[in-house]
Structure formats: structure tokens, C-alpha cells
């Protein structure tokens, strides 16, 4: 068993990366480092970096590599000696290369969910805008189709969740993440976990991590 374990987690929007990451940090002693959360904290604290990053984030663009690399490496330095799981970084091959040089990781864990499954799942998501309540036709349907359970008001589909927007986001993801995956494959540390749902993917993620780390509690069902 190795002493510390450092990994990045990769996955398309809607792949269940958030769900899997939270299960990982609940089951294993790994610190979750999210590049998006770090930036949002900077924005909240109105730091110069936050104000700068916000300009890009508001437009849905990537924050420049030089800024991102500095921010993430300093967060990693604070966590030295610990196991960590980096989420949201790297987003470009340059970020991946520099991270690997400065803080060699043990694995790049890629969640592979077929795009048609992601599109189908997101299309079934409806929201009640005033409250933010989210429904899913398959597993969390409203009592009356199209209406909010609490107020009886109309549910809508977010622009972001419409099939053409989702397809566009997925295309951008494939294009930018392709070179990152390629890099990790070349380094021999790419680990892929495939499935249609998080519940399908989770057992193989758990098994993989268990071969490197001791789970926090062994009696809880996975
Ligand atoms: P996320 O919460 O990971 O979706 O990140 C929210 C936003 O923060 C992204 O849309 C980007 O603008 C920015 N961001 C987060 N991580 C990175 C990164 N590694 N490289 C560039 N921009 C990033």
C-alpha cells in the first residue's frame, strides 16, 4: 500500500462527477480540491484574482492557464502529505503537464458515460425557477406532471438543459478534454470507469481506490 494517493477526476458535464467525488471523500480519506470552488471563494472574498477570474467565468470561458496553475498549485501545497482528489483541473493539456511535473499524481480517473445517456438524463430535468426545486421525470417526478409539488406553479426546462445546449457543452468538453486524456494515457496513469449511472460506476471506483487506500468505514454497504 502506498503512503499517499493523489488523483484527478475527469468527466463530462452530467457524468455524475459530483456524485462520485462526494462518495469518494466520504469513503476514503481524501481531500477534495475543486478548482471551481477555489475560484468562487476568491470571488466571494473579492480578491484581485477573484475579480479577474469572474470576467472569464461569467462568459463561460476558461480562466487563463497561468492563473489557474498558480491557484491550484498553492492549494495543493497546503495539502502536502495528504491524499487528495482534484476536481475541475486540469482543463487543458498545458495544465495537465505542469501539474504532473510539479505534483505527480498517481491516477487520472475518468468517468465515461455515453453522451446519449447524459443528454437523455438532462432532458428529463425540470425546475421550479422561483424555489430552485429540481425534478426528474424518471426518478423524482412531480406529483402532477409539469407542476411544482409545493406551489402548483409551472415547471420549466433550463435553457442550459435543452438538448441543443447540452450537445454543445458535450462537444466543447470532448474537444478540450481530448488532449488531457491523451496526455494521461501517454503517462500510463489513465483509469477509466464506465457506466450509464453513478450507481453503475461506483462499485468499480470503490474497488479501484480500495486497492490503494483503506476505506474509512468498512461496515457500511457501498
Ligand atoms: P466548475 O465549477 O469546475 O464548473 O468551474 C466553474 C468555472 O471556473 C469554469 O467554467 C471556468 O470558467 C473556471 N474554471 C474552473 N476550473 C478551471 C480550470 N482548470 N481552468 C480554467 N478555468 C477553470
mmCIF file of N, CA, C and O in Angstrom, residues 74-166:
data_model
loop_
_atom_site.group_PDB
_atom_site.id
_atom_site.type_symbol
_atom_site.label_atom_id
_atom_site.label_comp_id
_atom_site.label_asym_id
_atom_site.label_seq_id
_atom_site.Cartn_x
_atom_site.Cartn_y
_atom_site.Cartn_z
ATOM 1 N N UNK A 74 -0.896 26.250 -5.311
ATOM 2 C CA UNK A 74 -0.761 26.744 -3.940
ATOM 3 C C UNK A 74 -1.732 26.008 -3.013
ATOM 4 O O UNK A 74 -1.423 25.752 -1.854
ATOM 5 N N UNK A 75 -2.887 25.617 -3.524
ATOM 6 C CA UNK A 75 -3.838 24.844 -2.723
ATOM 7 C C UNK A 75 -3.271 23.443 -2.432
ATOM 8 O O UNK A 75 -3.408 22.927 -1.331
ATOM 9 N N UNK A 76 -2.611 22.892 -3.432
ATOM 10 C CA UNK A 76 -2.022 21.563 -3.272
ATOM 11 C C UNK A 76 -0.882 21.597 -2.248
ATOM 12 O O UNK A 76 -0.735 20.704 -1.424
ATOM 13 N N UNK A 77 -0.106 22.694 -2.280
ATOM 14 C CA UNK A 77 0.993 22.843 -1.333
ATOM 15 C C UNK A 77 0.474 22.809 0.096
ATOM 16 O O UNK A 77 1.061 22.192 0.978
ATOM 17 N N UNK A 78 -0.686 23.454 0.297
ATOM 18 C CA UNK A 78 -1.292 23.480 1.640
ATOM 19 C C UNK A 78 -1.700 22.084 2.075
ATOM 20 O O UNK A 78 -1.850 21.815 3.249
ATOM 21 N N UNK A 79 -1.946 21.214 1.095
ATOM 22 C CA UNK A 79 -2.418 19.863 1.419
ATOM 23 C C UNK A 79 -1.306 18.839 1.330
ATOM 24 O O UNK A 79 -1.569 17.652 1.191
ATOM 25 N N UNK A 80 -0.046 19.299 1.392
ATOM 26 C CA UNK A 80 1.057 18.346 1.172
ATOM 27 C C UNK A 80 1.035 17.279 2.274
ATOM 28 O O UNK A 80 0.732 17.563 3.426
ATOM 29 N N UNK A 81 1.347 16.066 1.887
ATOM 30 C CA UNK A 81 1.328 14.962 2.858
ATOM 31 C C UNK A 81 -0.015 14.265 2.896
ATOM 32 O O UNK A 81 -0.131 13.160 3.398
ATOM 33 N N UNK A 82 -1.041 14.914 2.380
ATOM 34 C CA UNK A 82 -2.374 14.295 2.406
ATOM 35 C C UNK A 82 -2.696 13.611 1.085
ATOM 36 O O UNK A 82 -2.076 13.872 0.069
ATOM 37 N N UNK A 83 -3.714 12.777 1.138
ATOM 38 C CA UNK A 83 -4.292 12.264 -0.109
ATOM 39 C C UNK A 83 -5.230 13.333 -0.628
ATOM 40 O O UNK A 83 -5.925 13.968 0.158
ATOM 41 N N UNK A 84 -5.265 13.530 -1.916
ATOM 42 C CA UNK A 84 -6.254 14.469 -2.439
ATOM 43 C C UNK A 84 -6.844 14.040 -3.763
ATOM 44 O O UNK A 84 -6.283 13.206 -4.482
ATOM 45 N N UNK A 85 -8.007 14.598 -4.006
ATOM 46 C CA UNK A 85 -8.728 14.340 -5.246
ATOM 47 C C UNK A 85 -9.008 15.697 -5.882
ATOM 48 O O UNK A 85 -9.734 16.522 -5.323
ATOM 49 N N UNK A 86 -8.398 15.916 -7.025
ATOM 50 C CA UNK A 86 -8.528 17.223 -7.674
ATOM 51 C C UNK A 86 -9.651 17.168 -8.706
ATOM 52 O O UNK A 86 -9.698 16.263 -9.537
ATOM 53 N N UNK A 87 -10.541 18.150 -8.614
ATOM 54 C CA UNK A 87 -11.771 18.132 -9.413
ATOM 55 C C UNK A 87 -11.867 19.458 -10.191
ATOM 56 O O UNK A 87 -11.733 20.524 -9.604
ATOM 57 N N UNK A 88 -12.062 19.387 -11.486
ATOM 58 C CA UNK A 88 -12.186 20.617 -12.289
ATOM 59 C C UNK A 88 -10.871 21.067 -12.895
ATOM 60 O O UNK A 88 -10.814 22.022 -13.660
ATOM 61 N N UNK A 89 -9.804 20.416 -12.542
ATOM 62 C CA UNK A 89 -8.456 20.732 -13.013
ATOM 63 C C UNK A 89 -7.743 19.413 -13.245
ATOM 64 O O UNK A 89 -7.846 18.531 -12.413
ATOM 65 N N UNK A 90 -7.037 19.223 -14.351
ATOM 66 C CA UNK A 90 -6.769 20.156 -15.447
ATOM 67 C C UNK A 90 -7.894 20.207 -16.476
ATOM 68 O O UNK A 90 -8.633 19.253 -16.658
ATOM 69 N N UNK A 91 -7.985 21.351 -17.142
ATOM 70 C CA UNK A 91 -8.941 21.520 -18.235
ATOM 71 C C UNK A 91 -8.205 21.639 -19.577
ATOM 72 O O UNK A 91 -8.838 21.642 -20.612
ATOM 73 N N UNK A 92 -6.882 21.775 -19.547
ATOM 74 C CA UNK A 92 -6.098 21.855 -20.794
ATOM 75 C C UNK A 92 -4.864 20.960 -20.645
ATOM 76 O O UNK A 92 -4.468 20.625 -19.520
ATOM 77 N N UNK A 93 -4.274 20.622 -21.775
ATOM 78 C CA UNK A 93 -3.075 19.774 -21.720
ATOM 79 C C UNK A 93 -1.937 20.478 -20.982
ATOM 80 O O UNK A 93 -1.189 19.863 -20.234
ATOM 81 N N UNK A 94 -1.832 21.802 -21.176
ATOM 82 C CA UNK A 94 -0.761 22.536 -20.501
ATOM 83 C C UNK A 94 -0.921 22.421 -18.981
ATOM 84 O O UNK A 94 0.049 22.189 -18.261
ATOM 85 N N UNK A 95 -2.154 22.569 -18.496
ATOM 86 C CA UNK A 95 -2.394 22.426 -17.055
ATOM 87 C C UNK A 95 -1.998 21.028 -16.600
ATOM 88 O O UNK A 95 -1.377 20.849 -15.551
ATOM 89 N N UNK A 96 -2.346 20.024 -17.415
ATOM 90 C CA UNK A 96 -2.049 18.629 -17.043
ATOM 91 C C UNK A 96 -0.541 18.408 -16.960
ATOM 92 O O UNK A 96 -0.040 17.790 -16.019
ATOM 93 N N UNK A 97 0.181 18.950 -17.937
ATOM 94 C CA UNK A 97 1.631 18.732 -17.980
ATOM 95 C C UNK A 97 2.315 19.388 -16.790
ATOM 96 O O UNK A 97 3.175 18.800 -16.146
ATOM 97 N N UNK A 98 1.924 20.637 -16.505
ATOM 98 C CA UNK A 98 2.591 21.345 -15.401
ATOM 99 C C UNK A 98 2.249 20.695 -14.063
ATOM 100 O O UNK A 98 3.109 20.510 -13.205
ATOM 101 N N UNK A 99 0.997 20.314 -13.900
ATOM 102 C CA UNK A 99 0.610 19.635 -12.653
ATOM 103 C C UNK A 99 1.456 18.376 -12.459
ATOM 104 O O UNK A 99 1.963 18.105 -11.377
ATOM 105 N N UNK A 100 1.617 17.619 -13.533
ATOM 106 C CA UNK A 100 2.333 16.340 -13.441
ATOM 107 C C UNK A 100 3.803 16.550 -13.084
ATOM 108 O O UNK A 100 4.411 15.742 -12.390
ATOM 109 N N UNK A 101 4.345 17.675 -13.558
ATOM 110 C CA UNK A 101 5.742 17.981 -13.279
ATOM 111 C C UNK A 101 5.921 18.429 -11.823
ATOM 112 O O UNK A 101 6.832 18.009 -11.135
ATOM 113 N N UNK A 102 4.997 19.285 -11.372
ATOM 114 C CA UNK A 102 5.158 19.869 -10.024
ATOM 115 C C UNK A 102 4.591 18.971 -8.929
ATOM 116 O O UNK A 102 5.051 19.008 -7.797
ATOM 117 N N UNK A 103 3.536 18.250 -9.252
ATOM 118 C CA UNK A 103 2.901 17.393 -8.249
ATOM 119 C C UNK A 103 2.428 16.123 -8.947
ATOM 120 O O UNK A 103 1.265 16.022 -9.330
ATOM 121 N N UNK A 104 3.359 15.176 -9.114
ATOM 122 C CA UNK A 104 2.996 13.968 -9.868
ATOM 123 C C UNK A 104 1.806 13.267 -9.232
ATOM 124 O O UNK A 104 1.799 13.043 -8.021
ATOM 125 N N UNK A 105 0.823 12.968 -10.034
ATOM 126 C CA UNK A 105 -0.358 12.297 -9.492
ATOM 127 C C UNK A 105 -0.248 10.795 -9.735
ATOM 128 O O UNK A 105 0.519 10.353 -10.592
ATOM 129 N N UNK A 106 -1.015 10.034 -8.971
ATOM 130 C CA UNK A 106 -0.989 8.578 -9.108
ATOM 131 C C UNK A 106 -1.964 8.095 -10.165
ATOM 132 O O UNK A 106 -1.768 7.055 -10.766
ATOM 133 N N UNK A 107 -3.061 8.836 -10.334
ATOM 134 C CA UNK A 107 -4.060 8.369 -11.297
ATOM 135 C C UNK A 107 -4.902 9.517 -11.814
ATOM 136 O O UNK A 107 -5.151 10.505 -11.106
ATOM 137 N N UNK A 108 -5.324 9.386 -13.069
ATOM 138 C CA UNK A 108 -6.334 10.280 -13.633
ATOM 139 C C UNK A 108 -7.566 9.409 -13.818
ATOM 140 O O UNK A 108 -7.570 8.477 -14.628
ATOM 141 N N UNK A 109 -8.588 9.671 -13.006
ATOM 142 C CA UNK A 109 -9.786 8.825 -13.020
ATOM 143 C C UNK A 109 -10.826 9.457 -13.929
ATOM 144 O O UNK A 109 -11.328 10.546 -13.647
ATOM 145 N N UNK A 110 -11.117 8.769 -15.015
ATOM 146 C CA UNK A 110 -12.046 9.342 -15.994
ATOM 147 C C UNK A 110 -13.379 8.590 -15.958
ATOM 148 O O UNK A 110 -13.407 7.374 -16.096
ATOM 149 N N UNK A 111 -14.461 9.338 -15.759
ATOM 150 C CA UNK A 111 -15.789 8.717 -15.742
ATOM 151 C C UNK A 111 -16.354 8.754 -17.154
ATOM 152 O O UNK A 111 -16.482 9.820 -17.752
ATOM 153 N N UNK A 112 -16.659 7.588 -17.682
ATOM 154 C CA UNK A 112 -17.128 7.509 -19.065
ATOM 155 C C UNK A 112 -18.607 7.130 -19.078
ATOM 156 O O UNK A 112 -18.971 6.002 -18.747
ATOM 157 N N UNK A 113 -19.430 8.115 -19.436
ATOM 158 C CA UNK A 113 -20.874 7.869 -19.547
ATOM 159 C C UNK A 113 -21.271 8.208 -20.990
ATOM 160 O O UNK A 113 -20.915 9.286 -21.473
ATOM 161 N N UNK A 114 -21.957 7.282 -21.692
ATOM 162 C CA UNK A 114 -22.308 7.582 -23.085
ATOM 163 C C UNK A 114 -23.066 8.916 -23.188
ATOM 164 O O UNK A 114 -23.936 9.199 -22.355
ATOM 165 N N UNK A 115 -22.704 9.713 -24.200
ATOM 166 C CA UNK A 115 -23.311 11.039 -24.336
ATOM 167 C C UNK A 115 -24.835 10.962 -24.510
ATOM 168 O O UNK A 115 -25.555 11.820 -24.045
ATOM 169 N N UNK A 116 -25.328 9.917 -25.193
ATOM 170 C CA UNK A 116 -26.785 9.848 -25.368
ATOM 171 C C UNK A 116 -27.488 9.645 -24.021
ATOM 172 O O UNK A 116 -28.593 10.142 -23.801
ATOM 173 N N UNK A 117 -26.818 8.970 -23.092
ATOM 174 C CA UNK A 117 -27.391 8.776 -21.758
ATOM 175 C C UNK A 117 -27.435 10.118 -21.016
ATOM 176 O O UNK A 117 -28.436 10.473 -20.390
ATOM 177 N N UNK A 118 -26.351 10.881 -21.118
ATOM 178 C CA UNK A 118 -26.291 12.194 -20.456
ATOM 179 C C UNK A 118 -27.377 13.108 -21.012
ATOM 180 O O UNK A 118 -28.129 13.752 -20.262
ATOM 181 N N UNK A 119 -27.497 13.141 -22.319
ATOM 182 C CA UNK A 119 -28.490 14.031 -22.949
ATOM 183 C C UNK A 119 -29.891 13.620 -22.510
ATOM 184 O O UNK A 119 -30.701 14.451 -22.102
ATOM 185 N N UNK A 120 -30.144 12.334 -22.524
ATOM 186 C CA UNK A 120 -31.448 11.823 -22.125
ATOM 187 C C UNK A 120 -31.758 12.207 -20.678
ATOM 188 O O UNK A 120 -32.838 12.681 -20.363
ATOM 189 N N UNK A 121 -30.767 12.039 -19.802
ATOM 190 C CA UNK A 121 -30.984 12.323 -18.379
ATOM 191 C C UNK A 121 -31.245 13.818 -18.159
ATOM 192 O O UNK A 121 -32.166 14.208 -17.446
ATOM 193 N N UNK A 122 -30.438 14.651 -18.785
ATOM 194 C CA UNK A 122 -30.584 16.094 -18.557
ATOM 195 C C UNK A 122 -31.904 16.608 -19.124
ATOM 196 O O UNK A 122 -32.550 17.480 -18.541
ATOM 197 N N UNK A 123 -32.321 16.006 -20.244
ATOM 198 C CA UNK A 123 -33.589 16.432 -20.850
ATOM 199 C C UNK A 123 -34.786 16.162 -19.962
ATOM 200 O O UNK A 123 -35.830 16.759 -20.110
ATOM 201 N N UNK A 124 -34.611 15.202 -19.051
ATOM 202 C CA UNK A 124 -35.731 14.829 -18.175
ATOM 203 C C UNK A 124 -35.755 15.677 -16.910
ATOM 204 O O UNK A 124 -36.513 15.431 -16.003
ATOM 205 N N UNK A 125 -34.869 16.673 -16.856
ATOM 206 C CA UNK A 125 -34.781 17.520 -15.665
ATOM 207 C C UNK A 125 -35.662 18.757 -15.854
ATOM 208 O O UNK A 125 -35.559 19.445 -16.868
ATOM 209 N N UNK A 126 -36.546 19.009 -14.886
ATOM 210 C CA UNK A 126 -37.411 20.182 -14.915
ATOM 211 C C UNK A 126 -37.244 20.924 -13.605
ATOM 212 O O UNK A 126 -37.034 20.304 -12.565
ATOM 213 N N UNK A 127 -37.325 22.266 -13.668
ATOM 214 C CA UNK A 127 -37.114 23.031 -12.439
ATOM 215 C C UNK A 127 -38.261 23.983 -12.164
ATOM 216 O O UNK A 127 -38.960 24.452 -13.082
ATOM 217 N N UNK A 128 -38.432 24.262 -10.861
ATOM 218 C CA UNK A 128 -39.335 25.332 -10.451
ATOM 219 C C UNK A 128 -38.421 26.514 -10.163
ATOM 220 O O UNK A 128 -37.697 26.537 -9.155
ATOM 221 N N UNK A 129 -38.433 27.480 -11.079
ATOM 222 C CA UNK A 129 -37.431 28.541 -11.019
ATOM 223 C C UNK A 129 -37.440 29.344 -9.717
ATOM 224 O O UNK A 129 -36.380 29.574 -9.140
ATOM 225 N N UNK A 130 -38.631 29.776 -9.210
ATOM 226 C CA UNK A 130 -38.600 30.618 -8.002
ATOM 227 C C UNK A 130 -37.940 29.935 -6.802
ATOM 228 O O UNK A 130 -37.266 30.598 -6.008
ATOM 229 N N UNK A 131 -38.089 28.617 -6.661
ATOM 230 C CA UNK A 131 -37.528 27.951 -5.475
ATOM 231 C C UNK A 131 -36.244 27.195 -5.780
ATOM 232 O O UNK A 131 -35.485 26.863 -4.877
ATOM 233 N N UNK A 132 -36.008 26.886 -7.057
ATOM 234 C CA UNK A 132 -34.827 26.093 -7.423
ATOM 235 C C UNK A 132 -35.063 24.593 -7.276
ATOM 236 O O UNK A 132 -34.140 23.794 -7.441
ATOM 237 N N UNK A 133 -36.313 24.175 -6.941
ATOM 238 C CA UNK A 133 -36.578 22.728 -6.804
ATOM 239 C C UNK A 133 -36.403 22.036 -8.156
ATOM 240 O O UNK A 133 -36.876 22.530 -9.168
ATOM 241 N N UNK A 134 -35.687 20.908 -8.110
ATOM 242 C CA UNK A 134 -35.381 20.183 -9.349
ATOM 243 C C UNK A 134 -36.098 18.837 -9.347
ATOM 244 O O UNK A 134 -36.100 18.126 -8.349
ATOM 245 N N UNK A 135 -36.737 18.509 -10.462
ATOM 246 C CA UNK A 135 -37.417 17.213 -10.610
ATOM 247 C C UNK A 135 -36.776 16.453 -11.755
ATOM 248 O O UNK A 135 -36.182 17.046 -12.655
ATOM 249 N N UNK A 136 -36.925 15.120 -11.705
ATOM 250 C CA UNK A 136 -36.503 14.318 -12.845
ATOM 251 C C UNK A 136 -37.610 13.323 -13.158
ATOM 252 O O UNK A 136 -38.066 12.599 -12.264
ATOM 253 N N UNK A 137 -38.032 13.325 -14.390
ATOM 254 C CA UNK A 137 -39.192 12.520 -14.776
ATOM 255 C C UNK A 137 -39.007 11.039 -14.425
ATOM 256 O O UNK A 137 -39.945 10.345 -14.080
ATOM 257 N N UNK A 138 -37.744 10.564 -14.469
ATOM 258 C CA UNK A 138 -37.513 9.140 -14.214
ATOM 259 C C UNK A 138 -37.515 8.753 -12.743
ATOM 260 O O UNK A 138 -38.058 7.739 -12.362
ATOM 261 N N UNK A 139 -36.827 9.573 -11.910
ATOM 262 C CA UNK A 139 -36.672 9.083 -10.533
ATOM 263 C C UNK A 139 -37.111 10.079 -9.465
ATOM 264 O O UNK A 139 -37.001 9.799 -8.281
ATOM 265 N N UNK A 140 -37.603 11.249 -9.865
ATOM 266 C CA UNK A 140 -38.059 12.202 -8.850
ATOM 267 C C UNK A 140 -39.131 13.062 -9.518
ATOM 268 O O UNK A 140 -39.025 14.283 -9.591
ATOM 269 N N UNK A 141 -40.167 12.395 -10.016
ATOM 270 C CA UNK A 141 -41.180 13.097 -10.820
ATOM 271 C C UNK A 141 -42.086 13.951 -9.931
ATOM 272 O O UNK A 141 -42.325 13.592 -8.768
ATOM 273 N N UNK A 142 -42.577 15.093 -10.449
ATOM 274 C CA UNK A 142 -43.547 15.861 -9.667
ATOM 275 C C UNK A 142 -44.848 15.065 -9.550
ATOM 276 O O UNK A 142 -45.128 14.215 -10.398
ATOM 277 N N UNK A 143 -45.637 15.360 -8.499
ATOM 278 C CA UNK A 143 -46.884 14.593 -8.304
ATOM 279 C C UNK A 143 -47.820 14.792 -9.489
ATOM 280 O O UNK A 143 -48.471 13.867 -9.961
ATOM 281 N N UNK A 144 -47.911 16.058 -9.966
ATOM 282 C CA UNK A 144 -48.698 16.342 -11.172
ATOM 283 C C UNK A 144 -47.717 16.725 -12.273
ATOM 284 O O UNK A 144 -46.906 17.642 -12.067
ATOM 285 N N UNK A 145 -47.772 16.051 -13.419
ATOM 286 C CA UNK A 145 -46.786 16.352 -14.473
ATOM 287 C C UNK A 145 -46.750 17.844 -14.802
ATOM 288 O O UNK A 145 -47.802 18.463 -14.978
ATOM 289 N N UNK A 146 -45.544 18.410 -14.835
ATOM 290 C CA UNK A 146 -45.377 19.801 -15.252
ATOM 291 C C UNK A 146 -45.602 20.828 -14.159
ATOM 292 O O UNK A 146 -45.415 22.028 -14.394
ATOM 293 N N UNK A 147 -45.995 20.380 -12.940
ATOM 294 C CA UNK A 147 -46.270 21.359 -11.882
ATOM 295 C C UNK A 147 -45.450 21.091 -10.613
ATOM 296 O O UNK A 147 -45.195 19.936 -10.255
ATOM 297 N N UNK A 148 -45.084 22.195 -9.943
ATOM 298 C CA UNK A 148 -44.315 22.101 -8.704
ATOM 299 C C UNK A 148 -45.174 21.508 -7.588
ATOM 300 O O UNK A 148 -46.334 21.901 -7.418
ATOM 301 N N UNK A 149 -44.602 20.565 -6.822
ATOM 302 C CA UNK A 149 -45.353 19.895 -5.744
ATOM 303 C C UNK A 149 -45.850 20.879 -4.680
ATOM 304 O O UNK A 149 -46.935 20.721 -4.138
ATOM 305 N N UNK A 150 -45.038 21.883 -4.348
ATOM 306 C CA UNK A 150 -45.366 22.768 -3.224
ATOM 307 C C UNK A 150 -46.312 23.891 -3.631
ATOM 308 O O UNK A 150 -47.332 24.135 -2.992
ATOM 309 N N UNK A 151 -46.006 24.564 -4.731
ATOM 310 C CA UNK A 151 -46.789 25.757 -5.100
ATOM 311 C C UNK A 151 -47.804 25.474 -6.212
ATOM 312 O O UNK A 151 -48.702 26.276 -6.444
ATOM 313 N N UNK A 152 -47.645 24.368 -6.913
ATOM 314 C CA UNK A 152 -48.523 24.069 -8.049
ATOM 315 C C UNK A 152 -48.202 24.926 -9.276
ATOM 316 O O UNK A 152 -48.924 24.883 -10.282
ATOM 317 N N UNK A 153 -47.106 25.684 -9.182
ATOM 318 C CA UNK A 153 -46.722 26.523 -10.331
ATOM 319 C C UNK A 153 -46.036 25.682 -11.414
ATOM 320 O O UNK A 153 -45.590 24.563 -11.150
ATOM 321 N N UNK A 154 -45.928 26.313 -12.604
ATOM 322 C CA UNK A 154 -45.377 25.596 -13.763
ATOM 323 C C UNK A 154 -43.880 25.296 -13.618
ATOM 324 O O UNK A 154 -43.130 26.123 -13.105
ATOM 325 N N UNK A 155 -43.487 24.114 -14.099
ATOM 326 C CA UNK A 155 -42.063 23.779 -14.145
ATOM 327 C C UNK A 155 -41.531 24.120 -15.530
ATOM 328 O O UNK A 155 -42.288 24.074 -16.505
ATOM 329 N N UNK A 156 -40.264 24.479 -15.587
ATOM 330 C CA UNK A 156 -39.667 24.781 -16.898
ATOM 331 C C UNK A 156 -38.359 24.006 -17.057
ATOM 332 O O UNK A 156 -37.815 23.463 -16.093
ATOM 333 N N UNK A 157 -37.887 23.995 -18.300
ATOM 334 C CA UNK A 157 -36.602 23.384 -18.578
ATOM 335 C C UNK A 157 -35.583 24.522 -18.711
ATOM 336 O O UNK A 157 -35.847 25.491 -19.425
ATOM 337 N N UNK A 158 -34.461 24.418 -17.992
ATOM 338 C CA UNK A 158 -33.432 25.462 -18.103
ATOM 339 C C UNK A 158 -32.907 25.501 -19.537
ATOM 340 O O UNK A 158 -32.765 24.453 -20.155
ATOM 341 N N UNK A 159 -32.577 26.703 -20.009
ATOM 342 C CA UNK A 159 -32.006 26.816 -21.358
ATOM 343 C C UNK A 159 -30.800 25.898 -21.494
ATOM 344 O O UNK A 159 -30.599 25.255 -22.520
ATOM 345 N N UNK A 160 -30.018 25.881 -20.417
ATOM 346 C CA UNK A 160 -28.812 25.066 -20.366
ATOM 347 C C UNK A 160 -29.083 23.578 -20.526
ATOM 348 O O UNK A 160 -28.213 22.810 -20.912
ATOM 349 N N UNK A 161 -30.295 23.161 -20.141
ATOM 350 C CA UNK A 161 -30.639 21.738 -20.142
ATOM 351 C C UNK A 161 -31.337 21.308 -21.425
ATOM 352 O O UNK A 161 -31.719 20.146 -21.571
ATOM 353 N N UNK A 162 -31.544 22.247 -22.351
ATOM 354 C CA UNK A 162 -32.197 21.865 -23.599
ATOM 355 C C UNK A 162 -31.208 21.058 -24.447
ATOM 356 O O UNK A 162 -30.008 21.313 -24.405
ATOM 357 N N UNK A 163 -31.744 20.082 -25.217
ATOM 358 C CA UNK A 163 -30.841 19.145 -25.917
ATOM 359 C C UNK A 163 -29.747 19.830 -26.713
ATOM 360 O O UNK A 163 -28.583 19.403 -26.657
ATOM 361 N N UNK A 164 -30.076 20.924 -27.420
ATOM 362 C CA UNK A 164 -29.038 21.527 -28.266
ATOM 363 C C UNK A 164 -27.925 22.154 -27.408
ATOM 364 O O UNK A 164 -26.752 22.084 -27.762
ATOM 365 N N UNK A 165 -28.292 22.722 -26.239
ATOM 366 C CA UNK A 165 -27.259 23.310 -25.365
ATOM 367 C C UNK A 165 -26.401 22.219 -24.760
ATOM 368 O O UNK A 165 -25.177 22.367 -24.639
ATOM 369 N N UNK A 166 -27.045 21.124 -24.372
ATOM 370 C CA UNK A 166 -26.293 20.038 -23.743
ATOM 371 C C UNK A 166 -25.308 19.451 -24.753
ATOM 372 O O UNK A 166 -24.131 19.242 -24.456
#
